[in-house]
Backbone as numpy.savetxt, mean C-alpha at the origin, in Angstrom:
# Nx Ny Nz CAx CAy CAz Cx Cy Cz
-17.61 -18.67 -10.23 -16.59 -18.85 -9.24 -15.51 -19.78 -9.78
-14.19 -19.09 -9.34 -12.88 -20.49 -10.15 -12.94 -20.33 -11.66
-13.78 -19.81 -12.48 -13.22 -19.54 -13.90 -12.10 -18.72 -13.82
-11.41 -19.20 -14.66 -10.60 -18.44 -15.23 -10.49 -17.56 -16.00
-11.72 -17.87 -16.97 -11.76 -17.27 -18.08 -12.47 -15.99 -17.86
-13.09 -15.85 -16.80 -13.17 -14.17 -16.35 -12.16 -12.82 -16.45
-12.72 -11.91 -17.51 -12.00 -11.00 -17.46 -11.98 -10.13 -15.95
-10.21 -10.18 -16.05 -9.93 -9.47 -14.72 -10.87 -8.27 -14.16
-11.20 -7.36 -15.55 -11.98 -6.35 -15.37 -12.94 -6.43 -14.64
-13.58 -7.47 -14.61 -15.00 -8.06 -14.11 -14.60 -8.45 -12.26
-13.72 -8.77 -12.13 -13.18 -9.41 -10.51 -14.21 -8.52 -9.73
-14.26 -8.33 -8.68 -14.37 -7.54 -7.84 -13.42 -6.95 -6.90
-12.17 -7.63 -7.23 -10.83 -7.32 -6.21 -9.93 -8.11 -7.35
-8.68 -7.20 -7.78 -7.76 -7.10 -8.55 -6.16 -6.44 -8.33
-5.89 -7.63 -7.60 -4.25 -7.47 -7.63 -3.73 -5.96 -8.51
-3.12 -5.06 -8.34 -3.12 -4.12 -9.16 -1.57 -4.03 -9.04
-0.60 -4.40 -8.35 0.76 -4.51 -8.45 1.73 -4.79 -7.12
2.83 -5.50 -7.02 3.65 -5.33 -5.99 4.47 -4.82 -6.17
5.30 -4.12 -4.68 6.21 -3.48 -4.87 6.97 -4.67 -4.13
8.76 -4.38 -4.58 9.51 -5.30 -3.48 9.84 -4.35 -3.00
9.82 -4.03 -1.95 10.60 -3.31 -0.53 12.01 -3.50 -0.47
12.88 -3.45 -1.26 14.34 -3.93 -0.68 15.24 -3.12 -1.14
14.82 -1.46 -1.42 15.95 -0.58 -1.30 15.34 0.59 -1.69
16.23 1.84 -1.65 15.74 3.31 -1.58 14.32 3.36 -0.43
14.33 5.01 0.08 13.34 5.31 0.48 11.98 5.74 0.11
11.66 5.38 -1.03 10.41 4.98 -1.58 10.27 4.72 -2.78
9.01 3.37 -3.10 8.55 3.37 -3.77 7.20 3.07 -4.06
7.16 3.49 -5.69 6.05 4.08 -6.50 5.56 2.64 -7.46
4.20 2.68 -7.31 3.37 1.67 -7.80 2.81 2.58 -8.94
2.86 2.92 -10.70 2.16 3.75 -11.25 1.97 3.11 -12.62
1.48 4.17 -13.09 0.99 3.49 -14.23 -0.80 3.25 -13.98
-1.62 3.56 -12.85 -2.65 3.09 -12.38 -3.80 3.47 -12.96
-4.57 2.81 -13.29 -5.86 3.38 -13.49 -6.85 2.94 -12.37
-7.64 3.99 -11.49 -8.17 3.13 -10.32 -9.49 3.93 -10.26
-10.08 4.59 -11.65 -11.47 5.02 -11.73 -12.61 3.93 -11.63
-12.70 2.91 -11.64 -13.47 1.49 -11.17 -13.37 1.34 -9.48
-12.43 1.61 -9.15 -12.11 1.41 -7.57 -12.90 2.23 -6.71
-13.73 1.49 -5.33 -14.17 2.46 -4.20 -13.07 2.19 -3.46
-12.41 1.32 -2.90 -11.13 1.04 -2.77 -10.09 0.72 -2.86
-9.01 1.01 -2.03 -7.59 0.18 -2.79 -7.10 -0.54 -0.97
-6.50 -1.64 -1.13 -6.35 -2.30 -0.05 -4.94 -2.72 -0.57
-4.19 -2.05 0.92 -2.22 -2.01 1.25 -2.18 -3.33 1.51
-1.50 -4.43 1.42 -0.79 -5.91 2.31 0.80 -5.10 2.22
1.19 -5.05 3.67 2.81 -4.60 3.48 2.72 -6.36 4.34
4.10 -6.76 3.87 4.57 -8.20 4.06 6.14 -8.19 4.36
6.52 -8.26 5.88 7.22 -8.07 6.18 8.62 -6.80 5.97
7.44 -6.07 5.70 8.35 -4.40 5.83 8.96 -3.93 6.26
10.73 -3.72 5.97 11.38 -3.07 6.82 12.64 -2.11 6.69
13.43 -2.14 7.57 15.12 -1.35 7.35 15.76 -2.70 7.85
16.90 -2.60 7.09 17.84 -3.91 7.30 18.26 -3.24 8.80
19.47 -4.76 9.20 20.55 -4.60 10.49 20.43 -5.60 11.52
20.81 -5.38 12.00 20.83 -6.28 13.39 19.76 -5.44 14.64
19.96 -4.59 14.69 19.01 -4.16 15.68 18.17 -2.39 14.97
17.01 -3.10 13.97 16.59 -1.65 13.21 16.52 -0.54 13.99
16.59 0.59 13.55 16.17 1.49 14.39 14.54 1.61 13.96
13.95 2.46 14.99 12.61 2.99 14.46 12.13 3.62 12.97
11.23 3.25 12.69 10.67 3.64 11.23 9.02 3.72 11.26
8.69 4.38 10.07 7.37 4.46 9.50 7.12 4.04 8.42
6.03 3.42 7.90 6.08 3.90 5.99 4.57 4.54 5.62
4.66 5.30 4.93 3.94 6.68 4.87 3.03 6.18 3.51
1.96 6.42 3.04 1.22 6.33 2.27 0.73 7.90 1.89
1.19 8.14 0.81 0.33 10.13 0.27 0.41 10.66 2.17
1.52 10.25 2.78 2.18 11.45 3.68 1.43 10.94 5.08
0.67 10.04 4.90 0.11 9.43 6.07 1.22 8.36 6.88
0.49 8.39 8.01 1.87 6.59 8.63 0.80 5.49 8.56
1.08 4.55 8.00 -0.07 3.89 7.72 0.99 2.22 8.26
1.82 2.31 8.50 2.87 1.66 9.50 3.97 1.87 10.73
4.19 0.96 11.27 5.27 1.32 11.89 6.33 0.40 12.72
7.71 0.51 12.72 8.69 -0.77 13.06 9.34 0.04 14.36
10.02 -1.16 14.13 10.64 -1.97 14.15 10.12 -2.94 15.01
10.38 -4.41 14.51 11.07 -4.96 13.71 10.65 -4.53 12.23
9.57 -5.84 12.06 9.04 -5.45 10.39 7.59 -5.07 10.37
6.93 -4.52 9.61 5.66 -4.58 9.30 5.06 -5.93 8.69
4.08 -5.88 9.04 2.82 -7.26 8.57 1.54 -6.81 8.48
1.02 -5.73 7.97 -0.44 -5.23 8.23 -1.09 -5.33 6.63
-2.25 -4.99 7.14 -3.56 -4.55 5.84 -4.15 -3.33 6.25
-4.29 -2.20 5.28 -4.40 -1.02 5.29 -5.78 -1.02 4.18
-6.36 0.02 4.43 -7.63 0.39 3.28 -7.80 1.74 3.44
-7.45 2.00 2.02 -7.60 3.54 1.52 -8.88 3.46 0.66
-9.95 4.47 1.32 -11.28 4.88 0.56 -11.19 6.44 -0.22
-11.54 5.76 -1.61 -11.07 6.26 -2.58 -11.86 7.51 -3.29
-12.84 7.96 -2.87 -13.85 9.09 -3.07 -13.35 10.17 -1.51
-12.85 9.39 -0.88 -12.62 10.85 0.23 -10.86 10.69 0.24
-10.15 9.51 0.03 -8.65 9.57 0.13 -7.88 9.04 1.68
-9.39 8.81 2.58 -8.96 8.09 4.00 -9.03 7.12 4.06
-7.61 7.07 4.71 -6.82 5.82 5.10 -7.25 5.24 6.48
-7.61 3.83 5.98 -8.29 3.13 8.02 -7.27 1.54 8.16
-7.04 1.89 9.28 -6.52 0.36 9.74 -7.91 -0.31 10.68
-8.18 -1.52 9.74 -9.24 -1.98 10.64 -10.48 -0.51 10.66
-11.37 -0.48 11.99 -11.97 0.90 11.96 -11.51 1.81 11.77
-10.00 2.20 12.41 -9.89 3.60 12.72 -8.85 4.28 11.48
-9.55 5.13 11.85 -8.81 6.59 10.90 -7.79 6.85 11.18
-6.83 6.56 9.89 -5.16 7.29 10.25 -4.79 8.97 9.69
-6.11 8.78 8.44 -5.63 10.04 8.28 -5.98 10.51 6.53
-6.09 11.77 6.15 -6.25 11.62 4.95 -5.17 12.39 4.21
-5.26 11.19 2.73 -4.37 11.13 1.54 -5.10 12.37 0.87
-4.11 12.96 -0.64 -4.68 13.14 -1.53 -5.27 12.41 -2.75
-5.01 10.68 -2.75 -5.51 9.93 -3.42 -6.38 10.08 -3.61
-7.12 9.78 -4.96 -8.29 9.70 -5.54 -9.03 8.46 -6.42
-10.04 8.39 -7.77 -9.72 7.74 -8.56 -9.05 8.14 -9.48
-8.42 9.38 -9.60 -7.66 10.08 -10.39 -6.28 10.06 -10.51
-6.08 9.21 -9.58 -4.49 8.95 -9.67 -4.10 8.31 -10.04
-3.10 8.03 -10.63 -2.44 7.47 -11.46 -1.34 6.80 -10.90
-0.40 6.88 -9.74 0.46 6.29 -8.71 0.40 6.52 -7.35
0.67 5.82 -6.72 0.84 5.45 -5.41 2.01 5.32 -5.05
2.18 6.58 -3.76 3.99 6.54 -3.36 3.97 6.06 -1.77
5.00 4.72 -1.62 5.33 4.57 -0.18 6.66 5.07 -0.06
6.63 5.91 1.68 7.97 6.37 1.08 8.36 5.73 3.16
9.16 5.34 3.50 9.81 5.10 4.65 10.50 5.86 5.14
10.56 6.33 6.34 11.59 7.14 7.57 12.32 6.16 8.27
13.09 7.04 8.60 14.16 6.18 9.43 15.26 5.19 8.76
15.14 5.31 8.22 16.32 4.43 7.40 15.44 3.80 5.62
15.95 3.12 5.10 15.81 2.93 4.08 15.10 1.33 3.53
14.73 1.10 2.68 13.90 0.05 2.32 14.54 -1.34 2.60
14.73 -2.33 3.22 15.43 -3.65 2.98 15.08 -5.08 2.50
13.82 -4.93 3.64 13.00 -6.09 3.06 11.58 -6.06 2.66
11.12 -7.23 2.47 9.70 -7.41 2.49 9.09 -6.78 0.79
7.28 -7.00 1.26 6.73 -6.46 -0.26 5.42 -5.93 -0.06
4.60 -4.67 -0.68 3.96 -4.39 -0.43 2.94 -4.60 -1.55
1.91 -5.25 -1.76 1.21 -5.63 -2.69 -0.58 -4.89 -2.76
-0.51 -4.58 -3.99 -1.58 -3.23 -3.65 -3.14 -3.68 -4.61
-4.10 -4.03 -3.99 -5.24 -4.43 -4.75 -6.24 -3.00 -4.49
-6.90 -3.29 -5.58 -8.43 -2.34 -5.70 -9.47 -3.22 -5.80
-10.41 -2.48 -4.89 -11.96 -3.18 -4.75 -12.54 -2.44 -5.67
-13.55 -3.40 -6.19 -15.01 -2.20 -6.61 -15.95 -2.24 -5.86
């Protein structure tokens, strides 16, 4: 516990990348290798569409809504990675084509376009 000197490989939960949220309607976390992973766990951190008064939005995970605004998002999401379903907390939002075979992960937003916030994407083993 608290070494450092632990290879990441070894973690049991491994930061695997952030995205910043602050423009275009989606983005892609890739480059992934996530054959070690039974899961991958979403933090979106204050997710949103700029303005003064947003309009409504989603942000979609492999075509799922795995959020939703306005204002911003603040959630934790868990995608299980042998079937590709996505749960908030218990319930089922829905299933991805994610696998351990994938190689990127696309968020893509409706309703307007990326402004703020960050979505930071770990894998469990």
């Amino acid at each position: 516990e608290a070494d450092a000197s632990v290879p990441l490989n070894l973690l049991p939960t491994v930061l695997l990348g952030t995205l910043n949220t602050t423009s275009g309607s989606t983005q892609t976390l890739s480059g992934l290798v996530l054959t070690p992973y039974k899961f991958i766990t979403v933090v979106m951190d204050v997710v949103g569409v700029g303005g003064g008064a947003p309009p409504a939005f989603d942000v979609l995970l492999g075509g799922v809504i795995i959020g939703s605004g306005p204002p911003s998002i603040r959630k934790l999401t868990t995608l299980e990675m042998s079937s590709g379903f996505a749960f908030d907390g218990g319930s089922y939002l829905g299933a991805t084509s994610y696998s351990t075979a994938t190689t990127a992960l696309v968020f893509t937003i409706t309703g307007g376009v990326f402004a703020v916030g960050s979505i930071r994407v770990y894998g469990v083993k």
